Tab-separated table of C-alpha atoms and ligand atoms in Angstrom:
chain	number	residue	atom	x	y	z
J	1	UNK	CA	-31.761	-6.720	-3.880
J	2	UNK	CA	-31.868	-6.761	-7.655
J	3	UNK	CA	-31.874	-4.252	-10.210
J	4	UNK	CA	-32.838	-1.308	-8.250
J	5	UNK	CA	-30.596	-1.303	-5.438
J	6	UNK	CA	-26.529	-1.796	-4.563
J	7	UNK	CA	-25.499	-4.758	-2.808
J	8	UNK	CA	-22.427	-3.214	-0.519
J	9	UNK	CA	-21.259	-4.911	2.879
J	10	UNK	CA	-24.540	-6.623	3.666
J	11	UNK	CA	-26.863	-3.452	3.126
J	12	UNK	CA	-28.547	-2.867	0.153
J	13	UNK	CA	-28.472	1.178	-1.541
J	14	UNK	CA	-31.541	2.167	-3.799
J	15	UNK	CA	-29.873	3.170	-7.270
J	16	UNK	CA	-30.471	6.259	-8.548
J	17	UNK	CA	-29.358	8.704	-11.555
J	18	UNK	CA	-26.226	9.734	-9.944
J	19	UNK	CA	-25.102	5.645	-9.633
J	20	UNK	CA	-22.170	4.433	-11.207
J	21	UNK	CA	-20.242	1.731	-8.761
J	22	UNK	CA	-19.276	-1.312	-10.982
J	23	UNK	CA	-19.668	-4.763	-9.974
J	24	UNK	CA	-15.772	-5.171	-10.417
J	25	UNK	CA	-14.985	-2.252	-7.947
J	26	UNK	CA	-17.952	-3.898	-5.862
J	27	UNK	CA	-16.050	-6.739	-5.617
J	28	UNK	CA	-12.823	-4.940	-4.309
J	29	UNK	CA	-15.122	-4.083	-0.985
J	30	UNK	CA	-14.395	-5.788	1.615
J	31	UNK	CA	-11.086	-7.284	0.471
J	32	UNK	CA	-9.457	-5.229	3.281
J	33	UNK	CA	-5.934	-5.489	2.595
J	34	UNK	CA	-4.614	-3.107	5.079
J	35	UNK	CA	-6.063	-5.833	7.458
J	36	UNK	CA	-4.435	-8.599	5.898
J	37	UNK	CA	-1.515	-10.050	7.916
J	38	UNK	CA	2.046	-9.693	6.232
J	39	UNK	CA	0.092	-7.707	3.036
J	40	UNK	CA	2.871	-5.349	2.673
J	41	UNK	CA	-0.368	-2.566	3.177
J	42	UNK	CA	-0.916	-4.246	6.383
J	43	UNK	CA	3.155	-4.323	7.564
J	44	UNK	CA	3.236	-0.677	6.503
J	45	UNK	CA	0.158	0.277	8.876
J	46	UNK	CA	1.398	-1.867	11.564
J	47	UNK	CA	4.960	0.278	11.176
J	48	UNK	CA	3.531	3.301	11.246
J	49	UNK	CA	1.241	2.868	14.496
J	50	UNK	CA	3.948	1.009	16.039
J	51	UNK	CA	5.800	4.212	15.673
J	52	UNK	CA	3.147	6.517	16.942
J	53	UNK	CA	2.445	4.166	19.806
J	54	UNK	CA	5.815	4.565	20.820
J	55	UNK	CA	6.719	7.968	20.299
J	56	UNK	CA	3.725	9.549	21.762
J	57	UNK	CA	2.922	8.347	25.217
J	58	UNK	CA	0.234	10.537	27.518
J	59	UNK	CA	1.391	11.247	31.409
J	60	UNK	CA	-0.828	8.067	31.935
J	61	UNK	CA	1.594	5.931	30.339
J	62	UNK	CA	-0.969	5.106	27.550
J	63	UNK	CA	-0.406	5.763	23.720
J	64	UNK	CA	-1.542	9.489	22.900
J	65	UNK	CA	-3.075	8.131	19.492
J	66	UNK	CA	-5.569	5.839	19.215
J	67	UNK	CA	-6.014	3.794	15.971
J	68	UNK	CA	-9.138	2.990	13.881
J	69	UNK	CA	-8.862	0.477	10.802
J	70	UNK	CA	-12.255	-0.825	10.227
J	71	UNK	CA	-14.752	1.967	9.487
J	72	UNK	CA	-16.984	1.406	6.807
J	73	UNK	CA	-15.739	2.327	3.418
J	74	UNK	CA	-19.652	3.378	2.343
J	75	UNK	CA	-20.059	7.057	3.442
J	76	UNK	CA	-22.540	9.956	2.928
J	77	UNK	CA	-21.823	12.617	0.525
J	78	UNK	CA	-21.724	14.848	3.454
J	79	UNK	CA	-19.149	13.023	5.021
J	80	UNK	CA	-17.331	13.049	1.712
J	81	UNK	CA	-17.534	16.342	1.127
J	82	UNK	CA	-19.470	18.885	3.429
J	83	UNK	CA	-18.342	17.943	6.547
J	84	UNK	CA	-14.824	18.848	4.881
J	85	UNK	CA	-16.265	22.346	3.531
J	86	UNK	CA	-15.672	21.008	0.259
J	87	UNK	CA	-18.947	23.378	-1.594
J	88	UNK	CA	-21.647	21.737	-3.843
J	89	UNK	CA	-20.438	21.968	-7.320
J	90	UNK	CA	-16.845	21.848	-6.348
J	91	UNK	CA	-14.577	20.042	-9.000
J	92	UNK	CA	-13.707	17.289	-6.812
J	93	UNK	CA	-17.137	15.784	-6.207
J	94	UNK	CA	-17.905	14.696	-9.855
J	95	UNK	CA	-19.172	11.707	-11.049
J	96	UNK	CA	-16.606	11.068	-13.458
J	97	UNK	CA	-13.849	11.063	-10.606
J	98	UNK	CA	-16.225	9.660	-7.721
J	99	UNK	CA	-18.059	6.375	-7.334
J	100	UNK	CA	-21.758	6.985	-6.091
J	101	UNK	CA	-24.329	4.562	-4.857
J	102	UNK	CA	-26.689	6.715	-5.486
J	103	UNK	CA	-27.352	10.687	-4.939
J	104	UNK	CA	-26.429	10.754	-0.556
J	105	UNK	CA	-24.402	7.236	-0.411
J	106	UNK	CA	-20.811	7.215	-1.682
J	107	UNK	CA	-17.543	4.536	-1.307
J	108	UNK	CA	-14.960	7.292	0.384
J	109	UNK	CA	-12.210	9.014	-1.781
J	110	UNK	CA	-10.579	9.833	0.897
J	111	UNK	CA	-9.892	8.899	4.832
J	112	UNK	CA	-10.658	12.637	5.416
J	113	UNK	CA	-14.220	11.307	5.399
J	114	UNK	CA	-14.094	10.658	9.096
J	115	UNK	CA	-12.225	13.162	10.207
J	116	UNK	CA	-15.723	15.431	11.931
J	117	UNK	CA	-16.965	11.975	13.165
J	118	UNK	CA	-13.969	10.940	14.964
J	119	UNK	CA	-13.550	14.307	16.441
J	120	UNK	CA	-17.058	14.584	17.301
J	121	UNK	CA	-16.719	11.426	19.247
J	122	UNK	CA	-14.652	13.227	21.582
J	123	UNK	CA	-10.792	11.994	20.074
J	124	UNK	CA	-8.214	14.665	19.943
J	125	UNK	CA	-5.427	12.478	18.356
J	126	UNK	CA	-6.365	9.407	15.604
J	127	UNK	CA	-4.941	7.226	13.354
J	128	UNK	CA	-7.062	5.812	10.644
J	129	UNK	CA	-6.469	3.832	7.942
J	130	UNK	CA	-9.057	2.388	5.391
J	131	UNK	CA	-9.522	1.664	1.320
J	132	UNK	CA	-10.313	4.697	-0.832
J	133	UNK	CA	-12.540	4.870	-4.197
J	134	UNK	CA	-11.416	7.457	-6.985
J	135	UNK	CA	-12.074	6.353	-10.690
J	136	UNK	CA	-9.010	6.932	-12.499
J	137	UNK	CA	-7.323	5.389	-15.437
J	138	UNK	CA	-5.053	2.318	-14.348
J	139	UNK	CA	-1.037	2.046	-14.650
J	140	UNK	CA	1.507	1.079	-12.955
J	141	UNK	CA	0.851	3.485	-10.382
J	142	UNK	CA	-2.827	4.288	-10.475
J	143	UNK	CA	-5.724	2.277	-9.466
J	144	UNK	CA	-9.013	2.629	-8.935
J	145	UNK	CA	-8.560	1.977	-5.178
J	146	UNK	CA	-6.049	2.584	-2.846
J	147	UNK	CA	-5.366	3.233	1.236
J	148	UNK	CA	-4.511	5.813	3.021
J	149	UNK	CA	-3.832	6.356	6.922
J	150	UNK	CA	-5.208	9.537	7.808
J	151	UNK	CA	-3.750	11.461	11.130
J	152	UNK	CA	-4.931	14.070	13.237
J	153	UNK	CA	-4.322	16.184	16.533
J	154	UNK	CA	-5.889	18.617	17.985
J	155	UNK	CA	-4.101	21.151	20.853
J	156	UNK	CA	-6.128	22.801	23.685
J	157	UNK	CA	-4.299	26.048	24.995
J	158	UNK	CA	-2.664	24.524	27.434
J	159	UNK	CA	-0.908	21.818	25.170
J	160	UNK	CA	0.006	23.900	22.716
J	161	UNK	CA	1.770	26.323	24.575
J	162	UNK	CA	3.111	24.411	28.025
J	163	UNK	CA	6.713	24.616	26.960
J	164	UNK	CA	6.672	27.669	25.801
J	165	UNK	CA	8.265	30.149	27.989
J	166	UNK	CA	5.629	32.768	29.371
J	167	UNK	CA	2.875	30.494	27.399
J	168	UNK	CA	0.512	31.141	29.684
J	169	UNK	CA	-0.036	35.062	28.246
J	170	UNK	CA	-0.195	33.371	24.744
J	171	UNK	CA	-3.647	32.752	23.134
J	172	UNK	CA	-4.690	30.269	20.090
J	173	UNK	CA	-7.230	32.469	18.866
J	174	UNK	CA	-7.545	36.249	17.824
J	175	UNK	CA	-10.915	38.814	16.626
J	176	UNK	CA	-10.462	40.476	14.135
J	177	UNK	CA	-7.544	38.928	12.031
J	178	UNK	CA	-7.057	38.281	8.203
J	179	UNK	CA	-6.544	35.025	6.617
J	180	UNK	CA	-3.044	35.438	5.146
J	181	UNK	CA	-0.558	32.763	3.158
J	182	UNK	CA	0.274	32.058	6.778
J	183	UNK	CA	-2.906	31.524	8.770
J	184	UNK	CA	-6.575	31.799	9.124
J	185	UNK	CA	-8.223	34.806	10.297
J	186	UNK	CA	-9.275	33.320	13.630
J	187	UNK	CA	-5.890	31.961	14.158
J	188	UNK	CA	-2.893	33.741	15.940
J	189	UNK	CA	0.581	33.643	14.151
J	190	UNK	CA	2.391	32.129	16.960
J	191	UNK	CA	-0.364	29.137	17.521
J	192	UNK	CA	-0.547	28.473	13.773
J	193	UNK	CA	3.375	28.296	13.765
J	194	UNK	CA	3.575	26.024	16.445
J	195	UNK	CA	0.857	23.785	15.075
J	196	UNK	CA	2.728	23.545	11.965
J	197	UNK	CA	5.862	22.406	13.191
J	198	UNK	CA	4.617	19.966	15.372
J	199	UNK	CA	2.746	18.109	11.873
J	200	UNK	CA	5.957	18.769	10.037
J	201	UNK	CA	8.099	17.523	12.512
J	202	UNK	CA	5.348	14.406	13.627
J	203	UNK	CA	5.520	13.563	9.653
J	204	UNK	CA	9.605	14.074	8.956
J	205	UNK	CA	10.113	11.960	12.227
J	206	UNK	CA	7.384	9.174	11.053
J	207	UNK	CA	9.106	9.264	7.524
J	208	UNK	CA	12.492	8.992	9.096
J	209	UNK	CA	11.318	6.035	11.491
J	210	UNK	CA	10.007	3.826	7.761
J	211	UNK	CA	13.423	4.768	5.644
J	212	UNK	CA	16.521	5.998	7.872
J	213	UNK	CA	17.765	9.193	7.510
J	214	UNK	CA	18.903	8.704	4.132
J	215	UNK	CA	15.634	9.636	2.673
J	216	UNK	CA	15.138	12.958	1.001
J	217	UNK	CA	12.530	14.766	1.232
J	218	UNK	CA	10.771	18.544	0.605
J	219	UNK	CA	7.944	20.093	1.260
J	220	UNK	CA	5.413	22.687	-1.121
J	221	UNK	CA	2.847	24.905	-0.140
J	222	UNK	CA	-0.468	23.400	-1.476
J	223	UNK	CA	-4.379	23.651	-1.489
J	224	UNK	CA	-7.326	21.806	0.629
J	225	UNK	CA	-10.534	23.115	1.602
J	226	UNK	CA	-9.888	21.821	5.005
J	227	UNK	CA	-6.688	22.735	6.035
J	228	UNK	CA	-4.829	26.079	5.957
J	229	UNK	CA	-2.225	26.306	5.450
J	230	UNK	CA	-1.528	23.279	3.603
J	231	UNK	CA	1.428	21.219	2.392
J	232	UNK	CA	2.509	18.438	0.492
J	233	UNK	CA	5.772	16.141	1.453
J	234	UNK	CA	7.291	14.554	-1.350
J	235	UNK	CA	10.419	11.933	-1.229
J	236	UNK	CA	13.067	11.106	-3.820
J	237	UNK	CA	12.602	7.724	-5.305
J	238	UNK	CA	14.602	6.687	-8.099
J	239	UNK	CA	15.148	9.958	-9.057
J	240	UNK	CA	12.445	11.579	-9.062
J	241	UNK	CA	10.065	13.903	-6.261
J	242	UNK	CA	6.572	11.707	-5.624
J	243	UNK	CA	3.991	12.938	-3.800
J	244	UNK	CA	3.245	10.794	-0.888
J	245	UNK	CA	0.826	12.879	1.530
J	246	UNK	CA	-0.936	15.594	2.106
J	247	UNK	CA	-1.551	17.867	5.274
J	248	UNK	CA	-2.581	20.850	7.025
J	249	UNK	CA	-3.898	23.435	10.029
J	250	UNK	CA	-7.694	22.657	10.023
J	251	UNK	CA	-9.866	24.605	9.414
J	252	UNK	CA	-11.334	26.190	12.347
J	253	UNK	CA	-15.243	25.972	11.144
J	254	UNK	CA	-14.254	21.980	10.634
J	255	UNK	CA	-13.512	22.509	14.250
J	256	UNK	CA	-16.278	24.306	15.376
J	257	UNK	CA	-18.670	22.062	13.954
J	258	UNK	CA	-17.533	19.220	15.624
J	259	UNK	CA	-17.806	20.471	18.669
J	260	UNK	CA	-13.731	20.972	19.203
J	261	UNK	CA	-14.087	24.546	18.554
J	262	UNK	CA	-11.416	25.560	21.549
J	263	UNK	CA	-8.875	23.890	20.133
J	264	UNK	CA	-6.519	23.984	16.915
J	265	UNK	CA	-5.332	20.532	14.885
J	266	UNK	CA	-3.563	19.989	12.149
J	267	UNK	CA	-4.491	16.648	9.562
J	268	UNK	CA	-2.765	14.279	7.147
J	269	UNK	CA	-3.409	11.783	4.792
J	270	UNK	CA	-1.033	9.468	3.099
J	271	UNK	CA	-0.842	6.725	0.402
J	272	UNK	CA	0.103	3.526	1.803
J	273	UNK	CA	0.805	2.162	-1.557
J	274	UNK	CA	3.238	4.944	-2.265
J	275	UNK	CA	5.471	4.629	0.395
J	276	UNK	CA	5.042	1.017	0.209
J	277	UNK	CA	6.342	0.892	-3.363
J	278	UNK	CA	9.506	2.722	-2.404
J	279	UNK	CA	10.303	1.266	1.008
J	280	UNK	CA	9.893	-2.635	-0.530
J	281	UNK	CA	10.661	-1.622	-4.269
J	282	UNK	CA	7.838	-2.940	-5.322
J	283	UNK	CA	7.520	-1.793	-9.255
J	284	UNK	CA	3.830	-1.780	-10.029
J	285	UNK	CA	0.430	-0.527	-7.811
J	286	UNK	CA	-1.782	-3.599	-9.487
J	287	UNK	CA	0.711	-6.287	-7.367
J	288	UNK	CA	-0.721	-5.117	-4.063
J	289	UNK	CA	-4.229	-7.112	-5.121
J	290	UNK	CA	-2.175	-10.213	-6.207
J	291	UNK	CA	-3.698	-13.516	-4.596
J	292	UNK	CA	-0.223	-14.877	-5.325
J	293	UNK	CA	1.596	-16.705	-2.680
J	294	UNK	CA	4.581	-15.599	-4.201
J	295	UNK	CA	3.839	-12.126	-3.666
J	296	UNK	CA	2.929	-12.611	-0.089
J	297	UNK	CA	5.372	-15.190	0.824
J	298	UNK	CA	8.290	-11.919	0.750
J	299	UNK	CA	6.727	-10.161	3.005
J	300	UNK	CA	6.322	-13.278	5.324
J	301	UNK	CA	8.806	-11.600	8.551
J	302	UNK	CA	8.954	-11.998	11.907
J	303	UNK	CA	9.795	-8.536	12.849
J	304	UNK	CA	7.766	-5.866	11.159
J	305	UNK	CA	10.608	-3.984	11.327
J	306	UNK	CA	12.612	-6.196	9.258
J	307	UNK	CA	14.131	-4.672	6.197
J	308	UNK	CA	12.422	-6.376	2.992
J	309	UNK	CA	13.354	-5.524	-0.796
J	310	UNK	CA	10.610	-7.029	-3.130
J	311	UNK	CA	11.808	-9.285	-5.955
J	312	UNK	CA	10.176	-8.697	-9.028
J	313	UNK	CA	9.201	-11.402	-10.616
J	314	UNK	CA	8.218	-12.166	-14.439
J	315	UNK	CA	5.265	-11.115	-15.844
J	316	UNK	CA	5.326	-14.282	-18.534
J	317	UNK	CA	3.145	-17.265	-17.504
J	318	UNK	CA	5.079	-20.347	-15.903
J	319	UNK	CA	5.475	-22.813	-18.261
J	320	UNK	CA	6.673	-26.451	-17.404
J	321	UNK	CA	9.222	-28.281	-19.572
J	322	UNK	CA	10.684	-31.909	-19.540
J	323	UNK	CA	13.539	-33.539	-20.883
J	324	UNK	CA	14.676	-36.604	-21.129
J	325	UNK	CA	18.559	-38.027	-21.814
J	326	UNK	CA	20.714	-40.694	-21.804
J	327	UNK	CA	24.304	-40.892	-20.799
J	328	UNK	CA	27.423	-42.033	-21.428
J	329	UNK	CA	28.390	-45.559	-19.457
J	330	UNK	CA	31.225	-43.922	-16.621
J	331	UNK	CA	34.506	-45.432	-17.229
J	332	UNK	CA	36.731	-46.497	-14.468
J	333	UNK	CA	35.025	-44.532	-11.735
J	334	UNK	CA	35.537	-41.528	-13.502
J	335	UNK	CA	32.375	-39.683	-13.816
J	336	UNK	CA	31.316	-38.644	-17.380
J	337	UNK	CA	28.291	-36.404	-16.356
J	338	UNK	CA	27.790	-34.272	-13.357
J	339	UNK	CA	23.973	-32.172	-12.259
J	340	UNK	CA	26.070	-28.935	-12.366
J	341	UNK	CA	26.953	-29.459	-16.356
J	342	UNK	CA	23.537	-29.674	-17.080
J	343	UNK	CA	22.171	-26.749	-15.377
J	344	UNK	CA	25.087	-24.887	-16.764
J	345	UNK	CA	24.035	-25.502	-19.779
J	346	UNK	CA	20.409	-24.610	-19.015
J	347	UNK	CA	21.368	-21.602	-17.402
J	348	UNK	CA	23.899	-20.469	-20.379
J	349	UNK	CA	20.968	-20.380	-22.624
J	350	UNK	CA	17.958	-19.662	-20.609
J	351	UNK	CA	19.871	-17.162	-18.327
J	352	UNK	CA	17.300	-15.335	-15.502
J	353	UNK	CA	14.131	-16.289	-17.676
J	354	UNK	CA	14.903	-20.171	-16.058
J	355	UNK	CA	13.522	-20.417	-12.465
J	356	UNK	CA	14.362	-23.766	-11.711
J	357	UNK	CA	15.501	-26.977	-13.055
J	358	UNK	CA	15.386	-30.047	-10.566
J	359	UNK	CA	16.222	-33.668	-11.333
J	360	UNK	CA	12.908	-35.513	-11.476
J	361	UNK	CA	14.489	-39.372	-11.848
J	362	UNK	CA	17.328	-40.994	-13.073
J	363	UNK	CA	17.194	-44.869	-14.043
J	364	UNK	CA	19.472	-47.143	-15.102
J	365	UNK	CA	18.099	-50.262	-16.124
J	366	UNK	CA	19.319	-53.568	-14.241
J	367	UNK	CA	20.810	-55.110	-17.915
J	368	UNK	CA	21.069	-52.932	-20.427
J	369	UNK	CA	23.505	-50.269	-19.307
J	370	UNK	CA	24.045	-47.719	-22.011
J	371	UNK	CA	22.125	-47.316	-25.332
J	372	UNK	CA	24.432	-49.564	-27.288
J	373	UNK	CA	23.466	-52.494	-24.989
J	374	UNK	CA	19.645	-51.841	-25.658
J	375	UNK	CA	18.437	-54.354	-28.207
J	376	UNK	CA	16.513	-52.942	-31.375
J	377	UNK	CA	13.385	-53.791	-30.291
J	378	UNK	CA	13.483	-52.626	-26.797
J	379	UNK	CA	14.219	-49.113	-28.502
J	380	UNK	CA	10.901	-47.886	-26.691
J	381	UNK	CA	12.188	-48.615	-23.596
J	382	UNK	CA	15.365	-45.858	-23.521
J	383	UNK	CA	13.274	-43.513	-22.151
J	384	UNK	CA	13.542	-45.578	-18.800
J	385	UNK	CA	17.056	-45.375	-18.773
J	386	UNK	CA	17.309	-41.904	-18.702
J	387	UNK	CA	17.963	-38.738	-16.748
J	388	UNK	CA	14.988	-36.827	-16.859
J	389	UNK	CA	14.768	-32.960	-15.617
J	390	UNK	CA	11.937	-30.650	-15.188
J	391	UNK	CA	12.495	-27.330	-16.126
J	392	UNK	CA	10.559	-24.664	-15.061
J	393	UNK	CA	11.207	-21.560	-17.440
J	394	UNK	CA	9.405	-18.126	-16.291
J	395	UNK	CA	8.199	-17.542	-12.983
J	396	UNK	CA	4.917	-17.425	-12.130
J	397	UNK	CA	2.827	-14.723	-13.514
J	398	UNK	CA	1.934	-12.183	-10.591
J	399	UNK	CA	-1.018	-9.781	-11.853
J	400	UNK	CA	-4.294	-10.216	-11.044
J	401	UNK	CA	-5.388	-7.646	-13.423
J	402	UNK	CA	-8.952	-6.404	-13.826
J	403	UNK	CA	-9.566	-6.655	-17.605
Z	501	LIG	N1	-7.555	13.933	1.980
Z	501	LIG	C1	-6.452	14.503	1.247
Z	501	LIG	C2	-6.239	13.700	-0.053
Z	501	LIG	O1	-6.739	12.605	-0.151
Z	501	LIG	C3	-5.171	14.487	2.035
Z	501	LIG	C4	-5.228	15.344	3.267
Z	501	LIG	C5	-5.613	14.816	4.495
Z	501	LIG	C6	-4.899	16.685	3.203
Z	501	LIG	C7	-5.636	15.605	5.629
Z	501	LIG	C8	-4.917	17.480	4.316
Z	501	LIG	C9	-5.289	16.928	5.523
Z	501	LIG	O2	-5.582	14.133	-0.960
């Protein structure tokens, strides 16, 4: 502890020349809000391995996928990067995009991270979901960290091909091939094409399950050093295409090294904050870290599968205003004054920046009824005959921002 080392988790990380966590990202570890009940992070996760759990059963009865949410967000570089073939010197492993404990110790850009572990544990379908660490500038949709839920199955010979008719002459490997737009070179077309449907159609059937059919949604040919070929699925929200994941055919020397090297897999990762901001409208990335019970409270259902559209709310601080007033005697039971004029009134010239206005106490004094009956030098006293109101103008301000 102290000046020379990083304080992460409980375990302490020499520093070194290539160290550059802050203490205000530090202090983002561990917050966990994927595991947060009812954080919309955490009601997205639980949709999307509800889904899977249902939609993928084995013979056994149990669910094909198996789910992983707490893996520690501090990884090696190697993890990071080399188990993913990403090379030394590649682009992506700077220090101005990355945040390093120190030269081997890193918090994870991506879920990718443990894709070789999981598979070297012996898994051949995972869910995982976790925080990720990329240093970027901050707006309404970037932040320094995010989540993603990162997918992956793998297909022995067997699987892959049982329902294909004469499947049994059909191999997923070939000697001697050329990595094309299509495929790798180890791959055979008709494996690689099969393997690729099955991701695009897991992924347009999980996307379909979160937003009804309504949804649109393409997909573009794209680039990872672990997958190929690779893709990107983006949906139409308000307009306009966003990215919201990536995926691929793994790489067979990702594979290989993980001791899965007879069987072919495809991979995903997506950004639980992006489809979280269009399925619950939610206008701004920084709200997701919000300690506001008024944030919260919306997503508060009973059914995770509950529809929920997020109210925005102001981002002016509450402020807290009382008034005071005396009324007109009533004359022969008529009433002079109703609540509703009054919050008309409010309303008419406060319109949507008012949040509330509530009746607080209303007096009338035992003798004096009206002002006129109030003696000169009990003038001090009118405020006890009054109708007072609390009116609360703005709601409540909702980011926790970092600066
Ligand atoms: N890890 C990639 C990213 O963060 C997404 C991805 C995951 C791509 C799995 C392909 C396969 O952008």
């Amino acid at each position: 502890i102290g000046q020379n080392s990083v304080e992460v988790l409980g375990q302490s990380y020499p520093r070194d020349d290539f160290t550059n966590v802050t203490p205000k990202i530090l202090a983002m570890v561990g917050r966990n809000l994927h595991n947060q009940s009812h954080h919309p992070l955490w009601l997205i996760k639980e949709r999307i391995k509800a889904h899977f759990y249902s939609a993928y059963i084995r013979r056994s009865g149990t669910p094909l996928f198996s789910v992983y949410d707490n893996l520690n967000p501090v990884v090696t570089v190697e993890q990071n990067f080399d188990s993913l073939l990403i090379p030394p010197g590649h682009p992506s492993r700077k220090r101005g995009d990355n945040y390093y404990l120190n030269r081997t110790m890193m918090l994870r850009a991506h879920t990718s991270a443990h894709q070789s572990e999981l598979v070297k544990s012996g898994l051949d379908a995972f869910l995982l979901a976790g925080d990720v660490y990329r240093r970027d500038e901050i707006d309404t949709s970037h932040y320094p960290v995010f989540h993603q839920m990162e997918g992956v199955r793998l297909f022995s010979n067997h699987e892959l091909f049982s329902k294909v008719q004469n499947g049994e002459e059909l191999s997923l490997f070939e000697c001697g091939g050329q990595r094309t737009p299509q495929k790798q070179e180890t791959h055979t077309l008709e494996a690689v094409k099969l393997v690729e449907f099955d991701l695009k159609d897991t992924l347009t059937r999980l996307i379909t399950h979160l937003f009804g059919e309504d949804l649109e949604i393409r997909w573009s040919d794209c680039y990872f050093p672990f997958t190929h070929p690779s893709f990107e699925m983006e949906v139409r929200f308000q307009g306009n295409w966003m990215e919201v994941l990536g995926c691929g055919v793994m790489e067979q020397e990702l594979l290989n090294s993980a001791g899965a090297g007879n069987k072919l897999g495809w991979a995903f990762g997506l950004g639980l904050e992006r489809l979280a901001m269009v399925l619950y409208s939610i206008p701004d990335i920084r709200l997701f870290w919000s300690q506001d019970e008024r944030f919260f409270k919306q997503f508060r259902v009973q059914d995770i599968h509950q529809p929920i559209c997020f109210q925005p709310l102001s981002k002016f601080p509450p402020l807290h205003n009382d008034i005071s007033f005396w009324l007109p005697e009533s004359r022969e039971g008529q009433e002079s004054f109703t609540e509703n004029d009054f919050y008309e009134l409010v309303r008419s010239i406060g319109g949507e920046m008012v949040e509330k206005v509530s009746l607080v106490d209303d007096f009338i004094h035992p003798k004096w009824r009206s002002y006129e009956d109030c003696p000169p030098e009990c003038l001090d006293l009118r405020l006890d005959l009054v109708h007072r109101h609390n009116v609360t103008s703005a709601r409540n301000r909702l980011y926790t921002l970092m600066d």
